Amino acid sequence: MSRRSVRAWISIAATVLAPLSMLVVAQPAQAAPPSSYCTQYAFNGEFRARGYPSGPIDWEVTFSSTGQFPSGPARVRFSDGGFVDGTVSGGAISGRQIEFTIKWKDKPNNYWRFLGFVGDDGLVTRGDQRRQAEGGYEALWYSERPLQCTASTAPELGSKRVDPNAPIGPGDVPR
């Protein structure tokens, strides 16, 4: 075999094997993203909600919680640099509906009630927030990190067993 023939075979082998080498590399396993199949969401660590800009001062609420029932310390930070600490005093995620209340420490009757609906992406995009201090008013908010999907109606991968000896019909061939 001449050098020219060897080079030709190497070139052909590289052309054939290069695309196949991509198939061999395994991708790391990742958690399934939220989807339209999700029937129950839960808090999964740090939760951040930001108020839609409606004036000169913007705000962001943060707290850390896991599971369906939030609790623990919370903080609101304002775009002017101010902040107020408080406590999540109740609420739950029921399916795709989210509700929680935060009692702020700066005034005796200062609490905010957050209501919303979780979208297919795990985010609340147009939540409704009602402030119950000084006459109260409403504001819209959105979450900045997706919530965790804990229950789904999606079929599990690999749940259908395939008989390798079963005959193949016209309906089995993708079009």
Short mmCIF file of C-alpha atoms in Angstrom, two decimals:
data_model
loop_
_atom_site.label_atom_id
_atom_site.label_comp_id
_atom_site.label_asym_id
_atom_site.label_seq_id
_atom_site.Cartn_x
_atom_site.Cartn_y
_atom_site.Cartn_z
CA MET A 1 0.00 0.00 0.00
CA SER A 2 1.44 3.35 -0.97
CA ARG A 3 1.66 6.42 1.24
CA ARG A 4 -0.94 8.05 -0.92
CA SER A 5 -3.37 5.18 -0.29
CA VAL A 6 -2.71 5.30 3.47
CA ARG A 7 -3.42 9.04 3.54
CA ALA A 8 -6.62 8.52 1.58
CA TRP A 9 -7.80 5.83 4.06
CA ILE A 10 -6.93 8.08 7.04
CA SER A 11 -8.89 10.93 5.46
CA ILE A 12 -11.90 8.68 4.85
CA ALA A 13 -11.72 7.26 8.39
CA ALA A 14 -11.55 10.75 9.91
CA THR A 15 -14.53 11.87 7.84
CA VAL A 16 -16.61 8.86 8.91
CA LEU A 17 -15.53 8.67 12.56
CA ALA A 18 -15.61 12.38 13.49
CA PRO A 19 -19.44 12.64 13.53
CA LEU A 20 -19.70 9.31 15.37
CA SER A 21 -17.30 10.49 18.08
CA MET A 22 -19.86 13.13 19.06
CA LEU A 23 -22.39 10.40 19.76
CA VAL A 24 -20.09 8.62 22.18
CA VAL A 25 -19.58 11.60 24.51
CA ALA A 26 -22.17 11.36 27.27
CA GLN A 27 -23.89 14.53 28.42
CA PRO A 28 -24.13 15.10 32.19
CA ALA A 29 -27.53 14.37 33.70
CA GLN A 30 -29.58 17.44 34.54
CA ALA A 31 -32.85 17.92 36.38
CA ALA A 32 -35.81 18.19 34.09
CA PRO A 33 -36.88 21.80 33.61
CA PRO A 34 -40.36 22.89 34.61
CA SER A 35 -42.92 22.42 31.86
CA SER A 36 -46.60 22.44 31.03
CA TYR A 37 -46.75 18.95 32.58
CA CYS A 38 -45.85 20.25 36.05
CA THR A 39 -48.74 19.99 38.52
CA GLN A 40 -46.95 21.03 41.73
CA TYR A 41 -44.20 23.56 42.36
CA ALA A 42 -42.13 24.20 45.50
CA PHE A 43 -39.58 26.67 46.85
CA ASN A 44 -36.03 25.47 46.21
CA GLY A 45 -33.73 27.74 48.20
CA GLU A 46 -33.32 31.45 47.58
CA PHE A 47 -36.51 33.05 46.28
CA ARG A 48 -36.34 36.54 44.76
CA ALA A 49 -39.34 38.63 43.77
CA ARG A 50 -38.94 42.02 42.09
CA GLY A 51 -41.62 44.69 41.81
CA TYR A 52 -42.45 45.99 38.38
CA PRO A 53 -41.04 49.50 38.10
CA SER A 54 -43.93 51.80 38.89
CA GLY A 55 -42.18 54.83 40.27
CA PRO A 56 -38.83 56.23 41.27
CA ILE A 57 -38.08 53.39 43.72
CA ASP A 58 -37.83 49.77 42.65
CA TRP A 59 -37.76 46.89 45.18
CA GLU A 60 -36.62 43.26 45.48
CA VAL A 61 -37.76 40.79 48.15
CA THR A 62 -35.57 37.81 49.06
CA PHE A 63 -35.95 34.87 51.41
CA SER A 64 -34.75 31.30 51.52
CA SER A 65 -37.16 28.41 51.84
CA THR A 66 -37.69 24.88 50.58
CA GLY A 67 -40.88 22.92 50.05
CA GLN A 68 -44.44 24.09 49.56
CA PHE A 69 -44.70 26.19 52.74
CA PRO A 70 -42.38 29.22 53.02
CA SER A 71 -41.05 30.49 56.32
CA GLY A 72 -38.12 32.32 57.84
CA PRO A 73 -36.45 35.71 57.56
CA ALA A 74 -37.01 37.97 54.56
CA ARG A 75 -35.56 41.26 53.34
CA VAL A 76 -36.77 43.91 50.94
CA ARG A 77 -34.11 46.05 49.25
CA PHE A 78 -35.04 49.29 47.56
CA SER A 79 -33.24 50.84 44.59
CA ASP A 80 -32.39 53.89 46.70
CA GLY A 81 -30.22 51.66 48.95
CA GLY A 82 -32.68 51.24 51.81
CA PHE A 83 -33.82 47.90 53.17
CA VAL A 84 -36.26 46.45 55.71
CA ASP A 85 -36.09 43.03 57.38
CA GLY A 86 -39.11 40.89 58.11
CA THR A 87 -40.46 37.35 58.46
CA VAL A 88 -42.42 35.17 56.08
CA SER A 89 -45.51 34.60 58.21
CA GLY A 90 -47.51 32.19 56.10
CA GLY A 91 -48.44 30.95 52.68
CA ALA A 92 -48.12 27.98 50.37
CA ILE A 93 -47.70 26.86 46.80
CA SER A 94 -50.72 24.80 45.80
CA GLY A 95 -50.19 23.34 42.36
CA ARG A 96 -49.40 26.44 40.30
CA GLN A 97 -50.86 29.00 42.70
CA ILE A 98 -48.44 30.79 45.01
CA GLU A 99 -49.34 32.87 48.05
CA PHE A 100 -47.22 34.13 50.92
CA THR A 101 -47.24 36.99 53.43
CA ILE A 102 -44.28 38.88 54.85
CA LYS A 103 -44.54 40.85 58.09
CA TRP A 104 -42.01 43.72 58.06
CA LYS A 105 -40.32 44.86 61.28
CA ASP A 106 -40.33 48.61 60.59
CA LYS A 107 -44.02 49.25 61.46
CA PRO A 108 -46.52 47.21 63.52
CA ASN A 109 -49.06 46.75 60.70
CA ASN A 110 -46.67 46.55 57.78
CA TYR A 111 -47.18 43.30 55.91
CA TRP A 112 -47.25 42.46 52.22
CA ARG A 113 -49.34 39.66 50.77
CA PHE A 114 -48.03 38.12 47.53
CA LEU A 115 -50.32 36.21 45.16
CA GLY A 116 -49.44 34.70 41.81
CA PHE A 117 -49.52 31.93 39.26
CA VAL A 118 -46.48 29.84 38.26
CA GLY A 119 -45.94 29.57 34.51
CA ASP A 120 -44.60 26.62 32.51
CA ASP A 121 -41.05 27.95 33.00
CA GLY A 122 -41.34 27.85 36.82
CA LEU A 123 -41.48 31.65 37.09
CA VAL A 124 -44.20 33.96 38.37
CA THR A 125 -44.43 36.71 35.74
CA ARG A 126 -47.36 38.90 36.83
CA GLY A 127 -47.85 38.33 40.53
CA ASP A 128 -50.14 40.58 42.54
CA GLN A 129 -48.77 42.09 45.74
CA ARG A 130 -50.94 43.94 48.26
CA ARG A 131 -49.33 46.12 50.89
CA GLN A 132 -51.37 46.43 54.05
CA ALA A 133 -49.59 49.44 55.58
CA GLU A 134 -50.68 53.07 55.57
CA GLY A 135 -53.87 52.53 53.59
CA GLY A 136 -52.36 49.83 51.42
CA TYR A 137 -51.99 49.59 47.67
CA GLU A 138 -51.33 46.98 45.02
CA ALA A 139 -48.27 46.35 42.88
CA LEU A 140 -47.23 43.73 40.36
CA TRP A 141 -44.16 41.53 40.84
CA TYR A 142 -42.26 38.73 39.13
CA SER A 143 -39.93 36.01 40.41
CA GLU A 144 -36.33 36.01 39.24
CA ARG A 145 -35.50 32.32 39.71
CA PRO A 146 -37.65 29.35 38.70
CA LEU A 147 -39.42 27.30 41.34
CA GLN A 148 -38.87 23.55 41.47
CA CYS A 149 -41.33 21.18 39.82
CA THR A 150 -42.10 18.41 42.33
CA ALA A 151 -44.98 16.59 40.57
CA SER A 152 -45.70 16.11 36.91
CA THR A 153 -48.12 14.36 34.61
CA ALA A 154 -45.39 13.82 32.01
CA PRO A 155 -44.58 10.21 31.20
CA GLU A 156 -41.24 9.11 32.58
CA LEU A 157 -38.50 8.36 30.09
CA GLY A 158 -38.00 4.67 29.66
CA SER A 159 -41.35 3.82 31.23
CA LYS A 160 -42.51 1.94 28.13
CA ARG A 161 -40.89 -1.45 27.63
CA VAL A 162 -40.02 -2.37 24.07
CA ASP A 163 -39.93 -5.95 22.86
CA PRO A 164 -36.91 -6.20 20.51
CA ASN A 165 -38.54 -9.14 18.71
CA ALA A 166 -41.89 -7.41 18.10
CA PRO A 167 -42.81 -6.87 14.44
CA ILE A 168 -42.54 -3.32 13.10
CA GLY A 169 -45.67 -1.85 11.52
CA PRO A 170 -46.22 1.26 9.41
CA GLY A 171 -47.29 3.25 12.50
CA ASP A 172 -43.91 2.59 14.17
CA VAL A 173 -41.86 4.41 11.54
CA PRO A 174 -41.38 8.17 12.13
CA ARG A 175 -42.43 10.39 9.23
#
